[in-house]
Coordinates of C-alpha atoms in Angstrom, one line a residue:
X15 CA 24.8 9.7 16.4
X16 CA 22.3 12.3 15.2
X17 CA 19.7 11.3 12.6
X18 CA 20.9 12.7 9.3
X19 CA 17.9 11.4 7.3
X20 CA 16.5 14.4 5.3
X21 CA 12.9 15.2 6.0
X22 CA 10.2 14.2 3.5
X23 CA 9.2 16.9 1.1
X24 CA 6.0 18.8 1.6
X25 CA 3.5 17.6 -1.0
X26 CA 1.0 20.2 -2.2
X27 CA -1.9 18.4 -4.0
X28 CA -4.7 19.9 -6.0
X29 CA -8.2 18.4 -5.3
X30 CA -10.2 18.5 -8.5
X31 CA -9.1 16.1 -11.2
X32 CA -6.1 15.2 -9.1
X33 CA -7.1 13.9 -5.7
X34 CA -10.4 13.0 -7.2
X35 CA -11.1 11.9 -10.8
X36 CA -13.7 14.7 -11.4
X37 CA -14.2 18.4 -11.1
X38 CA -16.5 18.8 -8.0
X39 CA -18.4 21.9 -9.2
X40 CA -19.2 20.1 -12.5
X41 CA -20.6 17.2 -10.4
X42 CA -22.5 19.5 -8.1
X43 CA -24.2 21.2 -11.1
X44 CA -25.2 17.8 -12.4
X45 CA -26.7 16.9 -9.1
X46 CA -28.5 20.3 -8.6
X47 CA -30.0 20.3 -12.1
X48 CA -31.3 16.8 -12.0
X49 CA -34.6 16.6 -13.7
X50 CA -34.5 20.1 -15.2
X51 CA -34.7 20.6 -18.9
X52 CA -31.7 23.0 -19.0
X53 CA -29.4 20.6 -17.2
X54 CA -27.3 19.5 -20.2
X55 CA -26.8 23.0 -21.5
X56 CA -25.8 24.5 -18.1
X57 CA -23.5 21.6 -17.1
X58 CA -21.7 22.0 -20.5
X59 CA -21.2 25.8 -19.8
X60 CA -19.8 25.1 -16.4
X61 CA -17.5 22.4 -17.7
X62 CA -16.2 24.8 -20.4
X63 CA -15.5 27.5 -17.8
X64 CA -13.7 24.9 -15.6
X65 CA -11.4 23.9 -18.5
X66 CA -10.8 27.5 -19.4
X67 CA -9.7 28.3 -15.8
X68 CA -7.5 25.2 -15.7
X69 CA -5.6 25.7 -18.9
X70 CA -5.3 29.5 -18.5
X71 CA -7.5 30.6 -21.4
X72 CA -9.9 32.3 -18.9
X73 CA -8.7 34.0 -15.7
X74 CA -9.3 31.9 -12.7
X75 CA -11.4 34.5 -10.8
X76 CA -13.7 35.0 -13.8
X77 CA -14.0 31.3 -14.3
X78 CA -15.0 30.8 -10.7
X79 CA -17.4 33.7 -10.5
X80 CA -19.3 32.7 -13.7
X81 CA -19.5 29.0 -12.6
X82 CA -21.1 29.9 -9.3
X83 CA -23.5 32.3 -11.0
X84 CA -24.7 29.3 -13.2
X85 CA -24.9 26.9 -10.2
X86 CA -28.4 26.5 -8.8
X87 CA -27.2 24.5 -5.8
X88 CA -28.4 24.3 -2.3
X89 CA -26.8 23.2 1.0
X90 CA -28.6 19.8 0.9
X91 CA -26.9 19.0 -2.4
X92 CA -23.5 19.1 -0.8
X93 CA -24.1 16.0 1.3
X94 CA -24.9 14.0 -1.9
X95 CA -21.9 15.5 -3.6
X96 CA -19.6 14.4 -0.8
X97 CA -21.0 10.8 -0.9
X98 CA -20.4 10.8 -4.7
X99 CA -16.8 12.2 -4.4
X100 CA -15.9 9.4 -1.9
X101 CA -16.4 7.0 -4.8
X102 CA -14.4 9.2 -7.2
X103 CA -11.1 9.4 -5.4
X104 CA -8.3 8.8 -7.9
X105 CA -7.4 5.2 -8.1
X106 CA -3.7 5.6 -7.4
X107 CA -4.5 8.0 -4.5
X108 CA -6.8 5.4 -3.0
X109 CA -4.2 2.7 -3.5
X110 CA -1.7 4.7 -1.5
X111 CA -4.0 5.7 1.4
X112 CA -1.5 4.3 3.9
X113 CA 1.1 6.8 2.7
X114 CA -1.3 9.7 3.4
X115 CA -2.3 8.4 6.8
X116 CA 1.4 7.9 7.8
X117 CA 2.7 11.2 6.4
X118 CA -0.4 13.5 6.7
X119 CA 1.8 16.1 8.3
X120 CA 3.7 16.6 5.0
X121 CA 0.6 16.8 2.8
X122 CA -1.4 20.0 2.0
X123 CA -4.5 20.1 -0.2
X124 CA -4.4 23.5 -1.9
X125 CA -7.5 23.9 -4.1
X126 CA -9.6 26.6 -5.6
X127 CA -12.5 24.3 -4.9
X128 CA -14.6 24.5 -1.7
X129 CA -13.8 23.4 1.8
X130 CA -17.4 22.1 2.3
X131 CA -16.8 19.1 0.1
X132 CA -13.0 18.8 0.2
X133 CA -12.6 18.4 4.0
X134 CA -14.9 15.4 4.5
X135 CA -13.3 13.5 1.5
X136 CA -9.6 14.0 2.4
X137 CA -10.3 13.4 6.1
X138 CA -10.7 9.7 5.3
X139 CA -6.9 9.9 4.4
X140 CA -5.9 11.4 7.6
X141 CA -5.4 14.9 6.3
X142 CA -6.6 17.4 9.0
X143 CA -8.8 20.5 8.3
X144 CA -5.9 22.9 9.0
X145 CA -4.0 21.4 6.0
X146 CA -6.9 21.9 3.6
X147 CA -6.7 25.4 2.0
X148 CA -9.8 26.1 -0.1
X149 CA -12.6 28.5 -0.8
X150 CA -15.9 28.6 1.2
X151 CA -19.4 29.0 0.0
X152 CA -21.9 31.7 1.1
X153 CA -25.6 30.8 1.5
X154 CA -28.8 32.7 1.8
X155 CA -31.4 32.2 4.5
X156 CA -33.1 29.3 2.5
X157 CA -29.8 27.5 2.1
X158 CA -29.1 28.4 -1.6
X159 CA -25.5 28.9 -2.6
X160 CA -25.1 32.6 -3.4
X161 CA -21.4 32.9 -4.0
X162 CA -18.1 32.6 -2.1
X163 CA -16.0 34.5 0.4
X164 CA -14.3 37.2 -1.8
X165 CA -11.6 37.8 0.9
X166 CA -10.2 34.3 0.6
X167 CA -7.0 34.5 -1.5
X168 CA -8.0 31.2 -3.3
X169 CA -11.0 33.0 -4.9
X170 CA -8.6 35.4 -6.7
X171 CA -6.1 35.2 -9.5
X172 CA -2.7 34.0 -8.1
X173 CA -4.5 32.8 -4.9
X174 CA -2.4 29.6 -4.6
X175 CA 0.8 31.6 -4.7
X176 CA -0.4 33.8 -1.8
X177 CA -1.4 30.8 0.2
X178 CA 2.0 29.1 -0.2
X179 CA 3.6 32.4 0.9
X180 CA 1.5 32.4 4.0
X181 CA 2.3 28.7 4.8
X182 CA 6.1 29.4 4.8
X183 CA 7.1 25.8 4.1
X184 CA 10.9 26.5 3.9
X185 CA 12.4 23.7 6.0
X186 CA 12.1 21.1 3.2
X187 CA 11.4 21.0 -0.5
X188 CA 7.9 21.6 -1.8
X189 CA 6.6 19.4 -4.6
X190 CA 3.3 20.4 -6.3
X191 CA 1.0 17.9 -8.0
X192 CA -1.9 19.1 -10.1
X193 CA -3.6 19.3 -13.5
X194 CA -4.1 23.1 -13.8
X195 CA -2.1 26.2 -14.7
X196 CA -2.6 27.6 -11.2
X197 CA -0.7 24.6 -9.8
X198 CA 2.2 25.4 -12.1
X199 CA 2.2 29.0 -11.1
X200 CA 3.3 28.0 -7.6
X201 CA 6.5 26.6 -9.1
X202 CA 6.8 29.6 -11.4
X203 CA 6.7 31.9 -8.4
X204 CA 9.7 30.0 -6.8
X205 CA 7.6 28.5 -4.0
X206 CA 8.1 24.9 -5.0
X207 CA 11.1 22.9 -6.1
X208 CA 9.2 20.9 -8.7
X209 CA 5.8 20.9 -10.4
X210 CA 4.4 17.5 -11.4
X211 CA 1.7 17.5 -14.1
X212 CA -0.7 14.8 -12.9
X213 CA -2.3 13.1 -15.9
X214 CA -4.1 10.1 -14.5
X215 CA -7.5 11.8 -14.9
X216 CA -6.9 14.5 -17.4
X217 CA -4.0 15.8 -19.4
X218 CA -4.0 19.5 -20.3
X219 CA -1.4 20.2 -23.0
X220 CA -0.8 23.8 -21.8
X221 CA -0.1 22.5 -18.3
X222 CA 2.0 19.4 -19.4
X223 CA 4.2 21.7 -21.4
X224 CA 5.2 23.7 -18.3
X225 CA 5.8 20.7 -16.0
X226 CA 9.2 19.6 -14.5
X227 CA 7.8 16.0 -14.7
X228 CA 4.6 14.4 -16.0
X229 CA 3.3 11.6 -13.7
X230 CA 0.4 9.4 -14.9
X231 CA -0.2 8.2 -11.3
X232 CA 0.6 8.9 -7.7
X233 CA 2.5 5.6 -7.7
X234 CA 4.9 7.1 -10.3
X235 CA 5.4 10.3 -8.2
X236 CA 6.2 8.2 -5.1
X237 CA 8.5 5.9 -7.1
X238 CA 10.5 8.8 -8.7
X239 CA 11.0 10.4 -5.2
X240 CA 11.8 7.1 -3.5
X241 CA 8.9 7.5 -1.1
X242 CA 6.9 4.6 0.5
X243 CA 4.3 3.3 -1.9
X244 CA 1.7 0.5 -1.8
X245 CA 2.9 -1.1 -5.1
X246 CA 6.4 -2.4 -5.7
X247 CA 6.5 -0.7 -9.1
X248 CA 4.3 1.8 -10.9
X249 CA 2.0 -0.1 -13.1
X250 CA 2.2 2.6 -15.8
X251 CA 5.9 1.5 -16.2
X252 CA 4.8 -2.0 -17.2
X253 CA 4.6 -2.2 -21.0
X254 CA 2.5 -4.9 -22.7
X255 CA 3.0 -5.8 -26.4
X256 CA 0.1 -7.7 -27.9
X257 CA 0.5 -9.3 -31.3
X258 CA -1.7 -11.2 -33.8
X259 CA -5.1 -9.7 -33.3
X260 CA -5.6 -10.9 -29.7
X261 CA -9.2 -10.3 -28.7
X262 CA -9.7 -6.7 -27.3
X263 CA -10.7 -7.9 -23.9
X264 CA -7.0 -8.6 -23.1
X265 CA -6.0 -5.0 -24.0
X266 CA -8.8 -3.7 -21.9
X267 CA -7.8 -5.7 -18.8
X268 CA -4.2 -4.7 -19.1
X269 CA -5.1 -1.1 -19.5
X270 CA -7.5 -1.2 -16.5
X271 CA -4.6 -2.7 -14.5
X272 CA -2.7 0.5 -15.4
X273 CA -0.2 -1.0 -17.9
X274 CA 0.9 0.7 -21.1
X275 CA -0.4 -1.4 -24.0
X276 CA 0.8 -1.5 -27.6
X277 CA -1.2 -3.6 -30.1
X278 CA 0.1 -4.9 -33.4
X279 CA -2.5 -6.5 -35.7
X280 CA -0.4 -9.2 -37.3
X281 CA 2.6 -11.4 -36.3
X282 CA 6.2 -10.3 -36.3
X283 CA 9.2 -12.2 -37.7
X284 CA 12.3 -12.7 -35.5
X285 CA 14.1 -9.5 -36.6
X286 CA 11.0 -7.4 -36.2
X287 CA 10.2 -8.8 -32.8
X288 CA 13.8 -8.3 -31.7
X289 CA 13.4 -4.6 -32.5
X290 CA 10.1 -4.2 -30.6
X291 CA 10.7 -6.3 -27.5
X292 CA 13.2 -4.1 -25.8
X293 CA 11.6 -2.5 -22.7
X294 CA 8.6 -4.8 -22.9
X295 CA 7.5 -6.4 -19.7
X296 CA 4.6 -8.6 -21.0
X297 CA 4.5 -10.1 -24.5
X298 CA 1.2 -11.5 -25.8
X299 CA 1.2 -13.8 -28.9
X300 CA -0.8 -16.4 -30.6
X301 CA 0.6 -19.3 -32.7
X302 CA 2.5 -17.4 -35.5
X303 CA 5.1 -15.4 -33.6
X304 CA 8.2 -17.3 -32.6
X305 CA 9.8 -16.3 -29.3
X306 CA 13.4 -17.5 -30.0
X307 CA 16.6 -17.4 -28.1
X308 CA 17.7 -14.4 -30.1
X309 CA 14.5 -12.6 -29.2
X310 CA 15.0 -13.3 -25.5
X311 CA 18.5 -11.9 -25.7
X312 CA 16.9 -8.5 -26.5
X313 CA 14.0 -8.8 -24.0
X314 CA 15.8 -6.9 -21.3
X315 CA 12.7 -6.3 -19.1
X316 CA 10.5 -9.2 -20.0
X317 CA 8.6 -10.7 -17.0
X318 CA 6.0 -12.9 -18.7
X319 CA 4.9 -14.2 -22.0
X320 CA 1.2 -15.0 -22.7
X321 CA 0.4 -17.5 -25.4
X322 CA -3.2 -16.7 -26.2
X323 CA -3.8 -20.2 -27.5
X324 CA -3.2 -23.8 -26.4
X325 CA 0.2 -24.6 -27.9
X326 CA 3.5 -23.1 -26.7
X327 CA 5.9 -24.8 -29.1
X328 CA 6.5 -21.4 -30.7
X329 CA 8.2 -20.2 -27.5
X330 CA 11.6 -21.1 -26.3
X331 CA 10.3 -22.3 -22.9
X332 CA 13.7 -23.3 -21.6
X333 CA 15.2 -20.0 -22.6
X334 CA 12.4 -18.2 -20.8
X335 CA 12.8 -20.3 -17.7
X336 CA 16.6 -19.7 -17.6
X337 CA 15.8 -15.9 -17.6
X338 CA 13.1 -16.1 -15.0
X339 CA 10.3 -15.3 -17.5
X340 CA 7.0 -17.0 -16.8
X341 CA 5.0 -18.4 -19.7
X342 CA 1.2 -18.8 -19.5
X343 CA -1.2 -20.3 -22.1
X344 CA -4.9 -21.1 -22.3
X345 CA -5.1 -24.9 -22.2
X346 CA -8.9 -25.1 -21.8
X347 CA -10.4 -21.8 -23.0
X348 CA -10.9 -22.8 -26.7
X349 CA -11.4 -26.6 -26.2
X350 CA -15.1 -26.5 -27.0
X351 CA -14.6 -24.4 -30.1
X352 CA -12.1 -26.8 -31.6
X353 CA -14.3 -29.8 -30.7
X354 CA -17.3 -28.3 -32.5
X355 CA -15.2 -27.4 -35.5
X356 CA -13.9 -31.0 -35.7
X357 CA -17.4 -32.5 -35.5
X358 CA -18.7 -30.1 -38.2
X359 CA -15.7 -31.1 -40.4
X360 CA -16.5 -34.8 -39.9
X361 CA -20.1 -34.3 -41.0
X362 CA -19.2 -32.1 -43.9
X363 CA -16.6 -34.5 -45.3
X364 CA -18.8 -37.5 -44.7
X365 CA -21.6 -35.8 -46.8
X366 CA -19.0 -34.5 -49.3
X367 CA -20.3 -31.0 -48.8
X368 CA -17.1 -29.3 -50.1
X369 CA -17.6 -31.0 -53.5
X370 CA -21.4 -30.4 -53.5
X371 CA -20.9 -26.7 -52.7
X372 CA -18.2 -26.2 -55.3
X373 CA -20.4 -27.8 -57.9
X374 CA -23.3 -25.6 -57.0
X375 CA -21.2 -22.5 -57.3
X376 CA -20.3 -23.6 -60.8
X377 CA -24.0 -24.1 -61.6
X378 CA -23.9 -27.9 -61.5
X379 CA -26.9 -29.7 -60.0
X380 CA -25.6 -33.1 -58.9
X381 CA -28.3 -34.6 -56.7
X382 CA -26.5 -37.9 -55.9
X383 CA -25.7 -39.9 -52.7
X384 CA -22.5 -41.3 -54.2
X385 CA -19.7 -41.3 -51.6
X386 CA -21.9 -39.7 -48.9
X387 CA -22.5 -41.5 -45.6
X388 CA -23.8 -41.0 -42.1
X389 CA -21.3 -40.7 -39.2
X390 CA -23.5 -42.8 -36.9
X391 CA -21.8 -46.2 -36.3
X392 CA -18.5 -45.1 -37.9
X393 CA -15.2 -45.5 -36.1
X394 CA -13.5 -42.2 -35.1
X395 CA -9.8 -42.6 -34.3
X396 CA -8.5 -39.8 -32.1
X397 CA -4.8 -39.3 -32.0
X398 CA -4.0 -37.4 -28.8
X399 CA -6.4 -37.8 -25.9
X400 CA -5.8 -34.6 -24.1
X401 CA -8.3 -31.8 -23.3
X402 CA -9.6 -31.5 -26.8
X403 CA -9.3 -35.2 -27.8
X404 CA -11.1 -36.5 -24.8
X405 CA -13.9 -33.9 -25.1
X406 CA -14.4 -34.8 -28.8
X407 CA -14.6 -38.4 -27.7
X408 CA -17.6 -37.6 -25.5
X409 CA -19.4 -35.5 -28.2
X410 CA -18.7 -38.0 -31.0
X411 CA -20.0 -40.9 -28.9
X412 CA -23.2 -38.8 -28.2
X413 CA -23.9 -38.7 -31.9
X414 CA -23.5 -42.4 -32.3
X415 CA -19.8 -42.9 -33.3
X416 CA -17.5 -45.6 -32.0
X417 CA -14.4 -43.9 -30.6
X418 CA -10.9 -45.3 -30.7
X419 CA -8.0 -43.3 -29.2
X420 CA -4.2 -43.4 -29.0
X421 CA -1.9 -41.4 -26.7
X422 CA 1.7 -41.9 -25.6
X423 CA 0.7 -41.0 -22.1
X424 CA -1.6 -43.2 -20.0
X425 CA -5.1 -41.6 -20.3
X426 CA -8.4 -42.9 -18.8
X427 CA -11.0 -43.4 -21.4
X428 CA -14.3 -41.6 -21.2
X429 CA -17.6 -43.3 -21.9
X430 CA -17.2 -46.3 -24.2
X431 CA -14.0 -45.1 -25.9
X432 CA -11.5 -47.9 -26.7
X433 CA -7.8 -47.4 -26.2
X434 CA -5.4 -48.5 -28.9
X435 CA -2.0 -49.7 -27.9
X436 CA -0.3 -48.4 -31.0
X437 CA -0.8 -45.7 -33.6
X438 CA -0.8 -48.4 -36.3
X439 CA -3.7 -50.2 -34.6
X440 CA -5.8 -47.0 -34.6
X441 CA -5.0 -46.1 -38.2
X442 CA -6.0 -49.6 -39.6
X443 CA -9.4 -49.6 -37.9
X444 CA -10.7 -46.0 -38.1
X445 CA -13.0 -44.7 -40.7
X446 CA -12.1 -41.1 -39.7
X447 CA -8.8 -40.1 -38.1
X448 CA -8.4 -36.7 -36.3
X449 CA -5.2 -35.3 -34.8
X450 CA -5.1 -33.5 -31.4
X451 CA -1.4 -33.9 -30.4
X452 CA 0.9 -31.1 -29.1
X453 CA 3.5 -29.3 -31.2
X454 CA 6.7 -30.8 -29.6
X455 CA 9.5 -31.4 -32.0
X456 CA 9.2 -35.2 -31.7
X457 CA 5.8 -35.0 -33.4
X458 CA 7.2 -33.5 -36.6
X459 CA 5.8 -35.6 -39.5
X460 CA 4.1 -37.9 -37.1
X461 CA 1.7 -38.7 -40.0
X462 CA 3.3 -39.3 -43.4
X463 CA 3.1 -41.5 -46.4
X464 CA 3.5 -44.7 -44.4
X465 CA 0.8 -43.8 -42.0
X466 CA -1.6 -42.8 -44.8
X467 CA -1.0 -46.1 -46.5
X468 CA -2.2 -47.9 -43.3
X469 CA -5.5 -46.1 -43.3
X470 CA -8.7 -47.6 -44.8
X471 CA -9.4 -46.8 -48.5
X472 CA -11.9 -43.9 -48.5
X473 CA -11.1 -42.9 -44.9
X474 CA -11.3 -39.2 -43.9
X475 CA -8.4 -37.3 -42.2
X476 CA -8.5 -34.2 -40.0
X477 CA -5.7 -32.1 -38.6
X478 CA -6.6 -29.4 -36.1
X479 CA -3.4 -29.8 -34.1
X480 CA -0.2 -28.4 -35.4
X481 CA 0.9 -28.0 -39.1
X482 CA 4.3 -29.7 -38.8
X483 CA 2.9 -33.0 -37.5
X484 CA 1.7 -33.9 -41.0
X485 CA 3.7 -34.4 -44.2
X486 CA 1.5 -32.2 -46.4
X487 CA 2.9 -33.5 -49.6
X488 CA 2.1 -37.1 -48.5
X489 CA -1.4 -36.0 -47.6
X490 CA -1.9 -34.4 -51.0
X491 CA -0.7 -37.6 -52.8
X492 CA -3.1 -39.8 -50.7
X493 CA -5.9 -37.5 -51.7
X494 CA -5.0 -37.3 -55.4
X495 CA -4.7 -41.1 -55.6
X496 CA -8.2 -41.5 -54.2
X497 CA -6.8 -43.6 -51.2
X498 CA -8.3 -41.0 -48.8
X499 CA -11.9 -39.9 -49.3
X500 CA -11.4 -36.4 -48.0
X501 CA -9.5 -34.2 -45.5
X502 CA -9.9 -31.1 -43.4
X503 CA -6.9 -29.1 -42.4
X504 CA -6.8 -26.0 -40.2
X505 CA -3.1 -25.8 -39.4
X506 CA -0.1 -25.7 -41.8
X507 CA 3.7 -26.0 -41.6
X508 CA 3.9 -22.4 -42.8
X509 CA 1.1 -20.0 -42.2
X510 CA 0.9 -16.4 -43.5
X511 CA 1.8 -13.8 -40.8
X512 CA -1.0 -11.4 -41.8
X513 CA -4.3 -11.6 -43.8
X514 CA -2.6 -9.7 -46.7
X515 CA -0.1 -12.5 -47.3
X516 CA -1.2 -15.2 -49.9
X517 CA -1.7 -18.8 -48.8
X518 CA 0.1 -21.5 -50.7
X519 CA -0.4 -25.2 -50.2
X520 CA -0.4 -28.4 -52.3
X521 CA -3.8 -29.1 -50.9
X522 CA -5.4 -26.2 -52.7
X523 CA -7.9 -27.2 -55.4
X524 CA -8.2 -30.9 -54.3
X525 CA -11.8 -32.3 -54.1
X526 CA -13.5 -33.0 -50.8
X527 CA -10.9 -31.0 -48.9
X528 CA -11.8 -28.4 -46.3
X529 CA -9.1 -25.8 -45.8
X530 CA -9.5 -23.2 -43.0
X531 CA -7.0 -20.5 -41.8
X532 CA -6.2 -21.8 -38.3
X533 CA -9.6 -20.9 -36.9
X534 CA -10.1 -23.9 -34.6
X535 CA -10.3 -21.6 -31.6
X536 CA -11.5 -18.6 -33.4
X537 CA -15.0 -18.2 -32.0
X538 CA -16.2 -15.2 -30.1
X539 CA -16.6 -17.3 -26.9
X540 CA -13.2 -18.9 -27.1
X541 CA -11.3 -15.8 -27.9
X542 CA -13.0 -13.9 -25.1
X543 CA -12.3 -16.8 -22.7
X544 CA -8.6 -16.8 -23.7
X545 CA -8.4 -13.0 -23.5
X546 CA -9.7 -13.1 -19.9
X547 CA -7.8 -16.3 -18.8
X548 CA -4.2 -15.4 -19.9
X549 CA -4.2 -11.8 -18.5
X550 CA -5.5 -13.0 -15.2
X551 CA -2.7 -15.5 -14.9
X552 CA -0.1 -12.9 -15.9
X553 CA -1.4 -10.2 -13.6
X554 CA -1.6 -12.7 -10.7
X555 CA 2.1 -13.5 -11.3
X556 CA 3.1 -9.8 -11.5
X557 CA 1.1 -8.8 -8.5
X558 CA 1.5 -11.8 -6.1
X559 CA 4.2 -14.1 -7.5
X560 CA 1.6 -16.9 -8.2
X561 CA 2.9 -19.3 -10.9
X562 CA -0.1 -21.6 -10.9
X563 CA -0.6 -22.9 -14.5
X564 CA 2.6 -21.5 -15.8
X565 CA 4.0 -23.9 -18.4
X566 CA 7.7 -23.3 -17.6
X567 CA 8.2 -22.2 -14.0
X568 CA 7.6 -24.3 -10.9
X569 CA 3.9 -24.0 -10.0
X570 CA 3.1 -22.4 -6.7
X571 CA -0.2 -21.1 -5.5
X572 CA 0.6 -18.5 -2.9
X573 CA -1.6 -17.3 0.0
X574 CA -2.5 -13.6 0.1
X575 CA 0.1 -11.2 1.5
X576 CA -0.8 -10.2 5.1
X577 CA 1.0 -7.0 6.2
X578 CA 4.2 -8.3 4.6
X579 CA 6.7 -7.7 1.9
X580 CA 7.1 -10.6 -0.5
X581 CA 10.6 -11.4 -1.8
X582 CA 10.5 -13.3 -5.1
X583 CA 13.8 -15.1 -5.9
X584 CA 14.4 -17.3 -9.0
X585 CA 17.7 -19.1 -9.2
X586 CA 19.5 -21.9 -10.9
X587 CA 18.7 -25.2 -9.1
X588 CA 22.0 -26.0 -7.4
X589 CA 22.5 -27.1 -3.8
X590 CA 22.8 -24.4 -1.1
X591 CA 21.0 -21.5 -2.6
X592 CA 18.1 -21.6 -0.1
X593 CA 20.6 -21.8 2.7
X594 CA 22.4 -18.8 1.3
X595 CA 19.1 -16.8 1.1
X596 CA 18.2 -17.6 4.6
X597 CA 21.7 -16.8 5.9
X598 CA 21.3 -13.3 4.3
X599 CA 17.9 -12.8 6.0
X600 CA 19.3 -14.0 9.3
X601 CA 22.3 -11.7 9.1
X602 CA 20.0 -8.8 8.6
X603 CA 17.6 -9.9 11.4
X604 CA 14.7 -10.2 9.0
X605 CA 11.5 -11.6 10.5
X606 CA 10.2 -14.3 8.1
X607 CA 6.4 -14.6 8.2
X608 CA 6.2 -17.4 5.6
X609 CA 8.4 -19.1 3.0
X610 CA 7.6 -21.2 0.0
X611 CA 9.9 -23.2 -2.3
X612 CA 9.5 -25.3 -5.4
X613 CA 12.1 -26.5 -7.9
X614 CA 12.4 -28.3 -11.2
X615 CA 15.5 -29.7 -12.9
X616 CA 16.6 -26.3 -14.0
X617 CA 15.5 -23.6 -11.5
X618 CA 14.3 -23.0 -8.0
X619 CA 11.6 -20.6 -7.1
X620 CA 11.6 -19.2 -3.5
X621 CA 9.0 -16.8 -2.1
X622 CA 9.6 -15.3 1.3
X623 CA 7.1 -13.1 3.1
X624 CA 8.9 -10.8 5.6
X625 CA 8.0 -8.1 8.1
X626 CA 7.8 -4.7 6.5
X627 CA 10.5 -3.4 8.8
X628 CA 13.9 -4.4 7.4
X629 CA 17.2 -2.9 6.4
X630 CA 17.2 -2.1 2.7
X631 CA 20.7 -3.5 2.4
X632 CA 19.1 -6.9 2.6
X633 CA 17.6 -6.4 -0.9
X634 CA 21.1 -5.6 -2.3
X635 CA 22.5 -8.7 -0.6
X636 CA 19.7 -11.0 -2.0
X637 CA 20.3 -9.7 -5.5
X638 CA 24.0 -10.7 -5.1
X639 CA 23.3 -14.3 -4.0
X640 CA 25.2 -16.6 -6.3
X641 CA 23.0 -18.4 -9.0
X642 CA 20.4 -15.6 -8.8
X643 CA 18.4 -15.4 -12.1
X644 CA 15.8 -12.8 -11.1
X645 CA 14.8 -11.1 -7.9
X646 CA 12.0 -8.7 -7.1
X647 CA 10.1 -7.4 -4.1
X648 CA 6.3 -7.2 -3.9
X649 CA 4.5 -4.9 -1.4

């Protein structure tokens, strides 16, 4: 049977600000004028003429002539320019180098730039000299650039149109990618089926307005036209929504990855988040925003949720798991900051600094040691001996405290810490009690009136864990009665969603009480660490399928892909699914290069690396495997 597959389109690509990130003549001027006092002024003039020629406000031929007149370049400068341009190839072009090398016969570089620097740059991508259409320089006897060949159509207005006429590409559609008005004119003249305004490097409004399509990357162009691409999905189509003043490093990392990023300063309530989450691929939150079942119902494209904090009780983890949405948090990134805050609070309360400071602000000089004590030798009771509790144990012991701890899980004590068998045992002995438990529902009101009654008279109490683990009214009563000598609270059952909302609590106005607005991890170091850690985990999952350190999906650390396509399959954990997947692969004669599986009680996670050559029908068949939750292909 004859092959009826239609030929690939011809792709005509501009060079400056499209194939490369820069305008080469601007860069050449910068090189040639290095060390000269007029450098900045002349380069600015050349750039202005470049922009005028690209957006159509100056005729192209005039723009080119005047730029060359201003250019004091020599032949030897071109070598340096070429080396520089090799480092300035557009990122999405570089990423898809294999496409160019495989389909070089369908690609033409049509540029009003110059062959002397274009040819050696595009040659790396397999594009032969005969498919580079560009101007050429003229030189004098000393090697100075004096001008350009005036007979070359590309030095004249409408030159790209004449070159396309001469090429006679009429056996397949012609698609033009570029950033300038001269690229659009090819389409306007009827010599191309479509004009794509390429905006990865520069977006010119006058050009964008004329385009059939606007593409922010070469990946997007390939994706729209169902052409082979390096990525599975254009990164510019991945939308990230970041809430609650997440440290700007996270936004920068996501943008550098090519994602669209929207930042909202405060938290969102359920209804607001339901409106905003549609079409979002990555959701970043801290502790205020609740990711509920109703929110997840509207999250039609959600791939991952990043909790830029330690706790994840604000997220419906099971609901995310059942939809194949990975959740990542930062269990270690702010540990030190919380530990240092707790130690500072202990010292401040022991020395009654909140009371002394308040008196001084009222003009009262009360130089008295009444009620103040050193923490050395005192018993610190740590409830919850996880990452924070155990590190606080070490620091507290280093300043001379005796450490007691209680945890429902078996934990190995550090240093000379003493394990308590029950919470009651710890509360009766400790001079200072500090909470570092997680936010699971079972911990609600873990500490209430009965627990406060067990504590020593005059004991100090700290909560830097979760607001709902303490009965706030009971704590206020214990402080008012004088049974407790002081308290420090950083977390509350209800917390304002933004800084503009007032804070209400029965603890306000009580003596020797430190109240802070959930700032345990709010240090520059901790927030930067979190803002680096969580995006790295999410991008690793999106790009490779790695679920290492996900809090809700089976954890698999995958090897790098080696000349393979990676099939990611998340399914309900019922017998026979893996066999069904492998039967589909076998039926389509797919060569499996590696396969990885891990399950939990709810879902199974199967990753299969396969040879790149396979029938696309296999993808459709895998999506239709019974019990499939989510399926995607990485390449």
